[in-house]
Amino acid sequence: MTDARAAATRWADVWEHAWRTADIEAISALYAEDAVFHSHPFRERQLPRAYVAWAFEGQASAECRFGTPLVDGDRAAVDWWGVIVSKDASVETIAGTSLLRFRTDGLVEEQLDVWAAEDGRVELPAWATS
Protein backbone atom coordinates (compact mmCIF):
# COMPACT_ATOMS: atom_id res chain seq x y z
CA MET A 1 0.00 0.00 0.00
CA THR A 2 1.23 3.45 -0.86
CA ASP A 3 1.76 6.19 1.67
CA ALA A 4 -0.83 8.44 0.00
CA ARG A 5 -0.21 11.29 2.44
CA ALA A 6 3.47 11.43 1.49
CA ALA A 7 2.64 11.06 -2.21
CA ALA A 8 0.02 13.83 -2.07
CA THR A 9 2.34 16.15 -0.15
CA ARG A 10 5.06 15.52 -2.72
CA TRP A 11 2.57 16.14 -5.54
CA ALA A 12 1.54 19.50 -4.03
CA ASP A 13 5.13 20.57 -3.33
CA VAL A 14 6.34 19.70 -6.83
CA TRP A 15 3.37 21.37 -8.51
CA GLU A 16 3.79 24.52 -6.40
CA HIS A 17 7.43 24.93 -7.41
CA ALA A 18 7.13 23.64 -10.98
CA TRP A 19 4.10 25.77 -11.90
CA ARG A 20 6.05 28.91 -11.01
CA THR A 21 9.05 27.83 -13.08
CA ALA A 22 7.09 26.10 -15.89
CA ASP A 23 9.01 22.88 -15.22
CA ILE A 24 7.27 20.33 -17.42
CA GLU A 25 9.69 17.53 -16.52
CA ALA A 26 9.19 17.83 -12.77
CA ILE A 27 5.42 17.67 -13.08
CA SER A 28 5.47 14.85 -15.65
CA ALA A 29 7.55 12.74 -13.27
CA LEU A 30 4.63 12.68 -10.79
CA TYR A 31 2.41 10.61 -13.08
CA ALA A 32 2.23 6.99 -14.15
CA GLU A 33 2.70 6.51 -17.88
CA ASP A 34 -0.93 5.46 -18.33
CA ALA A 35 -2.42 7.98 -15.88
CA VAL A 36 -6.00 9.12 -16.37
CA PHE A 37 -5.90 12.92 -16.37
CA HIS A 38 -8.83 15.30 -16.79
CA SER A 39 -7.86 18.95 -16.32
CA HIS A 40 -11.53 20.02 -16.22
CA PRO A 41 -14.83 18.11 -16.02
CA PHE A 42 -15.77 19.10 -19.57
CA ARG A 43 -12.42 18.39 -21.22
CA GLU A 44 -11.34 15.14 -22.78
CA ARG A 45 -8.73 12.97 -21.10
CA GLN A 46 -5.19 14.18 -21.75
CA LEU A 47 -1.70 13.03 -21.05
CA PRO A 48 -0.40 15.05 -18.09
CA ARG A 49 2.73 16.08 -20.01
CA ALA A 50 0.69 17.34 -22.99
CA TYR A 51 -1.60 19.34 -20.72
CA VAL A 52 1.25 20.97 -18.81
CA ALA A 53 3.14 21.83 -22.01
CA TRP A 54 -0.01 23.47 -23.38
CA ALA A 55 -0.79 25.31 -20.13
CA PHE A 56 2.74 26.68 -19.73
CA GLU A 57 3.11 27.69 -23.38
CA GLY A 58 1.47 31.10 -22.93
CA GLN A 59 2.58 31.68 -19.34
CA ALA A 60 5.01 34.52 -18.65
CA SER A 61 4.88 34.07 -14.88
CA ALA A 62 2.77 32.47 -12.18
CA GLU A 63 2.17 32.74 -8.48
CA CYS A 64 0.47 29.82 -6.75
CA ARG A 65 -0.12 27.99 -3.53
CA PHE A 66 -1.44 24.56 -2.61
CA GLY A 67 -3.37 23.51 0.46
CA THR A 68 -2.69 20.61 2.77
CA PRO A 69 -3.89 17.38 1.13
CA LEU A 70 -6.94 15.62 2.54
CA VAL A 71 -6.17 11.90 2.31
CA ASP A 72 -8.26 8.74 2.55
CA GLY A 73 -6.75 5.40 1.52
CA ASP A 74 -5.01 5.82 -1.84
CA ARG A 75 -6.94 9.02 -2.68
CA ALA A 76 -6.34 12.68 -1.91
CA ALA A 77 -7.93 16.06 -2.55
CA VAL A 78 -5.74 19.15 -2.84
CA ASP A 79 -6.99 22.73 -3.20
CA TRP A 80 -4.90 25.19 -5.16
CA TRP A 81 -4.93 28.85 -6.21
CA GLY A 82 -2.91 30.63 -8.86
CA VAL A 83 -2.45 33.91 -10.66
CA ILE A 84 -1.13 33.57 -14.19
CA VAL A 85 0.38 36.41 -16.17
CA SER A 86 0.30 35.50 -19.84
CA LYS A 87 2.88 36.50 -22.43
CA ASP A 88 0.34 39.06 -23.73
CA ALA A 89 0.34 40.62 -20.19
CA SER A 90 -3.22 39.53 -19.38
CA VAL A 91 -3.82 38.29 -15.84
CA GLU A 92 -6.10 35.47 -14.74
CA THR A 93 -6.79 33.95 -11.34
CA ILE A 94 -7.75 30.29 -11.09
CA ALA A 95 -8.70 28.26 -8.05
CA GLY A 96 -9.64 24.62 -7.86
CA THR A 97 -9.28 21.19 -6.39
CA SER A 98 -7.45 18.17 -7.74
CA LEU A 99 -8.82 14.76 -6.86
CA LEU A 100 -5.95 12.27 -6.99
CA ARG A 101 -5.52 8.51 -6.80
CA PHE A 102 -2.04 7.05 -6.25
CA ARG A 103 -0.46 3.76 -7.22
CA THR A 104 1.56 1.79 -4.68
CA ASP A 105 4.77 3.40 -6.01
CA GLY A 106 3.40 6.88 -5.22
CA LEU A 107 2.76 7.95 -8.82
CA VAL A 108 -0.58 9.49 -9.76
CA GLU A 109 -2.77 7.05 -11.68
CA GLU A 110 -5.84 9.28 -11.80
CA GLN A 111 -6.40 13.03 -11.54
CA LEU A 112 -9.71 14.81 -11.90
CA ASP A 113 -9.66 18.60 -11.59
CA VAL A 114 -12.45 21.07 -10.94
CA TRP A 115 -11.72 24.78 -11.05
CA ALA A 116 -12.98 28.27 -11.84
CA ALA A 117 -11.28 31.29 -13.40
CA GLU A 118 -11.65 35.06 -13.18
CA ASP A 119 -9.96 37.81 -15.15
CA GLY A 120 -7.44 39.83 -13.17
CA ARG A 121 -5.95 39.13 -9.79
CA VAL A 122 -8.42 37.91 -7.18
CA GLU A 123 -7.18 37.30 -3.66
CA LEU A 124 -8.70 34.24 -2.02
CA PRO A 125 -7.03 34.16 1.41
CA ALA A 126 -9.14 31.21 2.63
CA TRP A 127 -8.41 29.04 -0.43
CA ALA A 128 -5.53 26.57 -0.60
CA THR A 129 -4.25 27.05 2.91
CA SER A 130 -3.11 24.62 5.56
JSON list of C-alpha atoms in Angstrom, two decimals:
[
{"chain": "A", "resi": 1, "resn": "MET", "atom": "CA", "xyz": [0.00, 0.00, 0.00]},
{"chain": "A", "resi": 2, "resn": "THR", "atom": "CA", "xyz": [1.23, 3.45, -0.86]},
{"chain": "A", "resi": 3, "resn": "ASP", "atom": "CA", "xyz": [1.76, 6.19, 1.67]},
{"chain": "A", "resi": 4, "resn": "ALA", "atom": "CA", "xyz": [-0.83, 8.44, 0.00]},
{"chain": "A", "resi": 5, "resn": "ARG", "atom": "CA", "xyz": [-0.21, 11.29, 2.44]},
{"chain": "A", "resi": 6, "resn": "ALA", "atom": "CA", "xyz": [3.47, 11.43, 1.49]},
{"chain": "A", "resi": 7, "resn": "ALA", "atom": "CA", "xyz": [2.64, 11.06, -2.21]},
{"chain": "A", "resi": 8, "resn": "ALA", "atom": "CA", "xyz": [0.02, 13.83, -2.07]},
{"chain": "A", "resi": 9, "resn": "THR", "atom": "CA", "xyz": [2.34, 16.15, -0.15]},
{"chain": "A", "resi": 10, "resn": "ARG", "atom": "CA", "xyz": [5.06, 15.52, -2.72]},
{"chain": "A", "resi": 11, "resn": "TRP", "atom": "CA", "xyz": [2.57, 16.14, -5.54]},
{"chain": "A", "resi": 12, "resn": "ALA", "atom": "CA", "xyz": [1.54, 19.50, -4.03]},
{"chain": "A", "resi": 13, "resn": "ASP", "atom": "CA", "xyz": [5.13, 20.57, -3.33]},
{"chain": "A", "resi": 14, "resn": "VAL", "atom": "CA", "xyz": [6.34, 19.70, -6.83]},
{"chain": "A", "resi": 15, "resn": "TRP", "atom": "CA", "xyz": [3.37, 21.37, -8.51]},
{"chain": "A", "resi": 16, "resn": "GLU", "atom": "CA", "xyz": [3.79, 24.52, -6.40]},
{"chain": "A", "resi": 17, "resn": "HIS", "atom": "CA", "xyz": [7.43, 24.93, -7.41]},
{"chain": "A", "resi": 18, "resn": "ALA", "atom": "CA", "xyz": [7.13, 23.64, -10.98]},
{"chain": "A", "resi": 19, "resn": "TRP", "atom": "CA", "xyz": [4.10, 25.77, -11.90]},
{"chain": "A", "resi": 20, "resn": "ARG", "atom": "CA", "xyz": [6.05, 28.91, -11.01]},
{"chain": "A", "resi": 21, "resn": "THR", "atom": "CA", "xyz": [9.05, 27.83, -13.08]},
{"chain": "A", "resi": 22, "resn": "ALA", "atom": "CA", "xyz": [7.09, 26.10, -15.89]},
{"chain": "A", "resi": 23, "resn": "ASP", "atom": "CA", "xyz": [9.01, 22.88, -15.22]},
{"chain": "A", "resi": 24, "resn": "ILE", "atom": "CA", "xyz": [7.27, 20.33, -17.42]},
{"chain": "A", "resi": 25, "resn": "GLU", "atom": "CA", "xyz": [9.69, 17.53, -16.52]},
{"chain": "A", "resi": 26, "resn": "ALA", "atom": "CA", "xyz": [9.19, 17.83, -12.77]},
{"chain": "A", "resi": 27, "resn": "ILE", "atom": "CA", "xyz": [5.42, 17.67, -13.08]},
{"chain": "A", "resi": 28, "resn": "SER", "atom": "CA", "xyz": [5.47, 14.85, -15.65]},
{"chain": "A", "resi": 29, "resn": "ALA", "atom": "CA", "xyz": [7.55, 12.74, -13.27]},
{"chain": "A", "resi": 30, "resn": "LEU", "atom": "CA", "xyz": [4.63, 12.68, -10.79]},
{"chain": "A", "resi": 31, "resn": "TYR", "atom": "CA", "xyz": [2.41, 10.61, -13.08]},
{"chain": "A", "resi": 32, "resn": "ALA", "atom": "CA", "xyz": [2.23, 6.99, -14.15]},
{"chain": "A", "resi": 33, "resn": "GLU", "atom": "CA", "xyz": [2.70, 6.51, -17.88]},
{"chain": "A", "resi": 34, "resn": "ASP", "atom": "CA", "xyz": [-0.93, 5.46, -18.33]},
{"chain": "A", "resi": 35, "resn": "ALA", "atom": "CA", "xyz": [-2.42, 7.98, -15.88]},
{"chain": "A", "resi": 36, "resn": "VAL", "atom": "CA", "xyz": [-6.00, 9.12, -16.37]},
{"chain": "A", "resi": 37, "resn": "PHE", "atom": "CA", "xyz": [-5.90, 12.92, -16.37]},
{"chain": "A", "resi": 38, "resn": "HIS", "atom": "CA", "xyz": [-8.83, 15.30, -16.79]},
{"chain": "A", "resi": 39, "resn": "SER", "atom": "CA", "xyz": [-7.86, 18.95, -16.32]},
{"chain": "A", "resi": 40, "resn": "HIS", "atom": "CA", "xyz": [-11.53, 20.02, -16.22]},
{"chain": "A", "resi": 41, "resn": "PRO", "atom": "CA", "xyz": [-14.83, 18.11, -16.02]},
{"chain": "A", "resi": 42, "resn": "PHE", "atom": "CA", "xyz": [-15.77, 19.10, -19.57]},
{"chain": "A", "resi": 43, "resn": "ARG", "atom": "CA", "xyz": [-12.42, 18.39, -21.22]},
{"chain": "A", "resi": 44, "resn": "GLU", "atom": "CA", "xyz": [-11.34, 15.14, -22.78]},
{"chain": "A", "resi": 45, "resn": "ARG", "atom": "CA", "xyz": [-8.73, 12.97, -21.10]},
{"chain": "A", "resi": 46, "resn": "GLN", "atom": "CA", "xyz": [-5.19, 14.18, -21.75]},
{"chain": "A", "resi": 47, "resn": "LEU", "atom": "CA", "xyz": [-1.70, 13.03, -21.05]},
{"chain": "A", "resi": 48, "resn": "PRO", "atom": "CA", "xyz": [-0.40, 15.05, -18.09]},
{"chain": "A", "resi": 49, "resn": "ARG", "atom": "CA", "xyz": [2.73, 16.08, -20.01]},
{"chain": "A", "resi": 50, "resn": "ALA", "atom": "CA", "xyz": [0.69, 17.34, -22.99]},
{"chain": "A", "resi": 51, "resn": "TYR", "atom": "CA", "xyz": [-1.60, 19.34, -20.72]},
{"chain": "A", "resi": 52, "resn": "VAL", "atom": "CA", "xyz": [1.25, 20.97, -18.81]},
{"chain": "A", "resi": 53, "resn": "ALA", "atom": "CA", "xyz": [3.14, 21.83, -22.01]},
{"chain": "A", "resi": 54, "resn": "TRP", "atom": "CA", "xyz": [-0.01, 23.47, -23.38]},
{"chain": "A", "resi": 55, "resn": "ALA", "atom": "CA", "xyz": [-0.79, 25.31, -20.13]},
{"chain": "A", "resi": 56, "resn": "PHE", "atom": "CA", "xyz": [2.74, 26.68, -19.73]},
{"chain": "A", "resi": 57, "resn": "GLU", "atom": "CA", "xyz": [3.11, 27.69, -23.38]},
{"chain": "A", "resi": 58, "resn": "GLY", "atom": "CA", "xyz": [1.47, 31.10, -22.93]},
{"chain": "A", "resi": 59, "resn": "GLN", "atom": "CA", "xyz": [2.58, 31.68, -19.34]},
{"chain": "A", "resi": 60, "resn": "ALA", "atom": "CA", "xyz": [5.01, 34.52, -18.65]},
{"chain": "A", "resi": 61, "resn": "SER", "atom": "CA", "xyz": [4.88, 34.07, -14.88]},
{"chain": "A", "resi": 62, "resn": "ALA", "atom": "CA", "xyz": [2.77, 32.47, -12.18]},
{"chain": "A", "resi": 63, "resn": "GLU", "atom": "CA", "xyz": [2.17, 32.74, -8.48]},
{"chain": "A", "resi": 64, "resn": "CYS", "atom": "CA", "xyz": [0.47, 29.82, -6.75]},
{"chain": "A", "resi": 65, "resn": "ARG", "atom": "CA", "xyz": [-0.12, 27.99, -3.53]},
{"chain": "A", "resi": 66, "resn": "PHE", "atom": "CA", "xyz": [-1.44, 24.56, -2.61]},
{"chain": "A", "resi": 67, "resn": "GLY", "atom": "CA", "xyz": [-3.37, 23.51, 0.46]},
{"chain": "A", "resi": 68, "resn": "THR", "atom": "CA", "xyz": [-2.69, 20.61, 2.77]},
{"chain": "A", "resi": 69, "resn": "PRO", "atom": "CA", "xyz": [-3.89, 17.38, 1.13]},
{"chain": "A", "resi": 70, "resn": "LEU", "atom": "CA", "xyz": [-6.94, 15.62, 2.54]},
{"chain": "A", "resi": 71, "resn": "VAL", "atom": "CA", "xyz": [-6.17, 11.90, 2.31]},
{"chain": "A", "resi": 72, "resn": "ASP", "atom": "CA", "xyz": [-8.26, 8.74, 2.55]},
{"chain": "A", "resi": 73, "resn": "GLY", "atom": "CA", "xyz": [-6.75, 5.40, 1.52]},
{"chain": "A", "resi": 74, "resn": "ASP", "atom": "CA", "xyz": [-5.01, 5.82, -1.84]},
{"chain": "A", "resi": 75, "resn": "ARG", "atom": "CA", "xyz": [-6.94, 9.02, -2.68]},
{"chain": "A", "resi": 76, "resn": "ALA", "atom": "CA", "xyz": [-6.34, 12.68, -1.91]},
{"chain": "A", "resi": 77, "resn": "ALA", "atom": "CA", "xyz": [-7.93, 16.06, -2.55]},
{"chain": "A", "resi": 78, "resn": "VAL", "atom": "CA", "xyz": [-5.74, 19.15, -2.84]},
{"chain": "A", "resi": 79, "resn": "ASP", "atom": "CA", "xyz": [-6.99, 22.73, -3.20]},
{"chain": "A", "resi": 80, "resn": "TRP", "atom": "CA", "xyz": [-4.90, 25.19, -5.16]},
{"chain": "A", "resi": 81, "resn": "TRP", "atom": "CA", "xyz": [-4.93, 28.85, -6.21]},
{"chain": "A", "resi": 82, "resn": "GLY", "atom": "CA", "xyz": [-2.91, 30.63, -8.86]},
{"chain": "A", "resi": 83, "resn": "VAL", "atom": "CA", "xyz": [-2.45, 33.91, -10.66]},
{"chain": "A", "resi": 84, "resn": "ILE", "atom": "CA", "xyz": [-1.13, 33.57, -14.19]},
{"chain": "A", "resi": 85, "resn": "VAL", "atom": "CA", "xyz": [0.38, 36.41, -16.17]},
{"chain": "A", "resi": 86, "resn": "SER", "atom": "CA", "xyz": [0.30, 35.50, -19.84]},
{"chain": "A", "resi": 87, "resn": "LYS", "atom": "CA", "xyz": [2.88, 36.50, -22.43]},
{"chain": "A", "resi": 88, "resn": "ASP", "atom": "CA", "xyz": [0.34, 39.06, -23.73]},
{"chain": "A", "resi": 89, "resn": "ALA", "atom": "CA", "xyz": [0.34, 40.62, -20.19]},
{"chain": "A", "resi": 90, "resn": "SER", "atom": "CA", "xyz": [-3.22, 39.53, -19.38]},
{"chain": "A", "resi": 91, "resn": "VAL", "atom": "CA", "xyz": [-3.82, 38.29, -15.84]},
{"chain": "A", "resi": 92, "resn": "GLU", "atom": "CA", "xyz": [-6.10, 35.47, -14.74]},
{"chain": "A", "resi": 93, "resn": "THR", "atom": "CA", "xyz": [-6.79, 33.95, -11.34]},
{"chain": "A", "resi": 94, "resn": "ILE", "atom": "CA", "xyz": [-7.75, 30.29, -11.09]},
{"chain": "A", "resi": 95, "resn": "ALA", "atom": "CA", "xyz": [-8.70, 28.26, -8.05]},
{"chain": "A", "resi": 96, "resn": "GLY", "atom": "CA", "xyz": [-9.64, 24.62, -7.86]},
{"chain": "A", "resi": 97, "resn": "THR", "atom": "CA", "xyz": [-9.28, 21.19, -6.39]},
{"chain": "A", "resi": 98, "resn": "SER", "atom": "CA", "xyz": [-7.45, 18.17, -7.74]},
{"chain": "A", "resi": 99, "resn": "LEU", "atom": "CA", "xyz": [-8.82, 14.76, -6.86]},
{"chain": "A", "resi": 100, "resn": "LEU", "atom": "CA", "xyz": [-5.95, 12.27, -6.99]},
{"chain": "A", "resi": 101, "resn": "ARG", "atom": "CA", "xyz": [-5.52, 8.51, -6.80]},
{"chain": "A", "resi": 102, "resn": "PHE", "atom": "CA", "xyz": [-2.04, 7.05, -6.25]},
{"chain": "A", "resi": 103, "resn": "ARG", "atom": "CA", "xyz": [-0.46, 3.76, -7.22]},
{"chain": "A", "resi": 104, "resn": "THR", "atom": "CA", "xyz": [1.56, 1.79, -4.68]},
{"chain": "A", "resi": 105, "resn": "ASP", "atom": "CA", "xyz": [4.77, 3.40, -6.01]},
{"chain": "A", "resi": 106, "resn": "GLY", "atom": "CA", "xyz": [3.40, 6.88, -5.22]},
{"chain": "A", "resi": 107, "resn": "LEU", "atom": "CA", "xyz": [2.76, 7.95, -8.82]},
{"chain": "A", "resi": 108, "resn": "VAL", "atom": "CA", "xyz": [-0.58, 9.49, -9.76]},
{"chain": "A", "resi": 109, "resn": "GLU", "atom": "CA", "xyz": [-2.77, 7.05, -11.68]},
{"chain": "A", "resi": 110, "resn": "GLU", "atom": "CA", "xyz": [-5.84, 9.28, -11.80]},
{"chain": "A", "resi": 111, "resn": "GLN", "atom": "CA", "xyz": [-6.40, 13.03, -11.54]},
{"chain": "A", "resi": 112, "resn": "LEU", "atom": "CA", "xyz": [-9.71, 14.81, -11.90]},
{"chain": "A", "resi": 113, "resn": "ASP", "atom": "CA", "xyz": [-9.66, 18.60, -11.59]},
{"chain": "A", "resi": 114, "resn": "VAL", "atom": "CA", "xyz": [-12.45, 21.07, -10.94]},
{"chain": "A", "resi": 115, "resn": "TRP", "atom": "CA", "xyz": [-11.72, 24.78, -11.05]},
{"chain": "A", "resi": 116, "resn": "ALA", "atom": "CA", "xyz": [-12.98, 28.27, -11.84]},
{"chain": "A", "resi": 117, "resn": "ALA", "atom": "CA", "xyz": [-11.28, 31.29, -13.40]},
{"chain": "A", "resi": 118, "resn": "GLU", "atom": "CA", "xyz": [-11.65, 35.06, -13.18]},
{"chain": "A", "resi": 119, "resn": "ASP", "atom": "CA", "xyz": [-9.96, 37.81, -15.15]},
{"chain": "A", "resi": 120, "resn": "GLY", "atom": "CA", "xyz": [-7.44, 39.83, -13.17]},
{"chain": "A", "resi": 121, "resn": "ARG", "atom": "CA", "xyz": [-5.95, 39.13, -9.79]},
{"chain": "A", "resi": 122, "resn": "VAL", "atom": "CA", "xyz": [-8.42, 37.91, -7.18]},
{"chain": "A", "resi": 123, "resn": "GLU", "atom": "CA", "xyz": [-7.18, 37.30, -3.66]},
{"chain": "A", "resi": 124, "resn": "LEU", "atom": "CA", "xyz": [-8.70, 34.24, -2.02]},
{"chain": "A", "resi": 125, "resn": "PRO", "atom": "CA", "xyz": [-7.03, 34.16, 1.41]},
{"chain": "A", "resi": 126, "resn": "ALA", "atom": "CA", "xyz": [-9.14, 31.21, 2.63]},
{"chain": "A", "resi": 127, "resn": "TRP", "atom": "CA", "xyz": [-8.41, 29.04, -0.43]},
{"chain": "A", "resi": 128, "resn": "ALA", "atom": "CA", "xyz": [-5.53, 26.57, -0.60]},
{"chain": "A", "resi": 129, "resn": "THR", "atom": "CA", "xyz": [-4.25, 27.05, 2.91]},
{"chain": "A", "resi": 130, "resn": "SER", "atom": "CA", "xyz": [-3.11, 24.62, 5.56]}
]
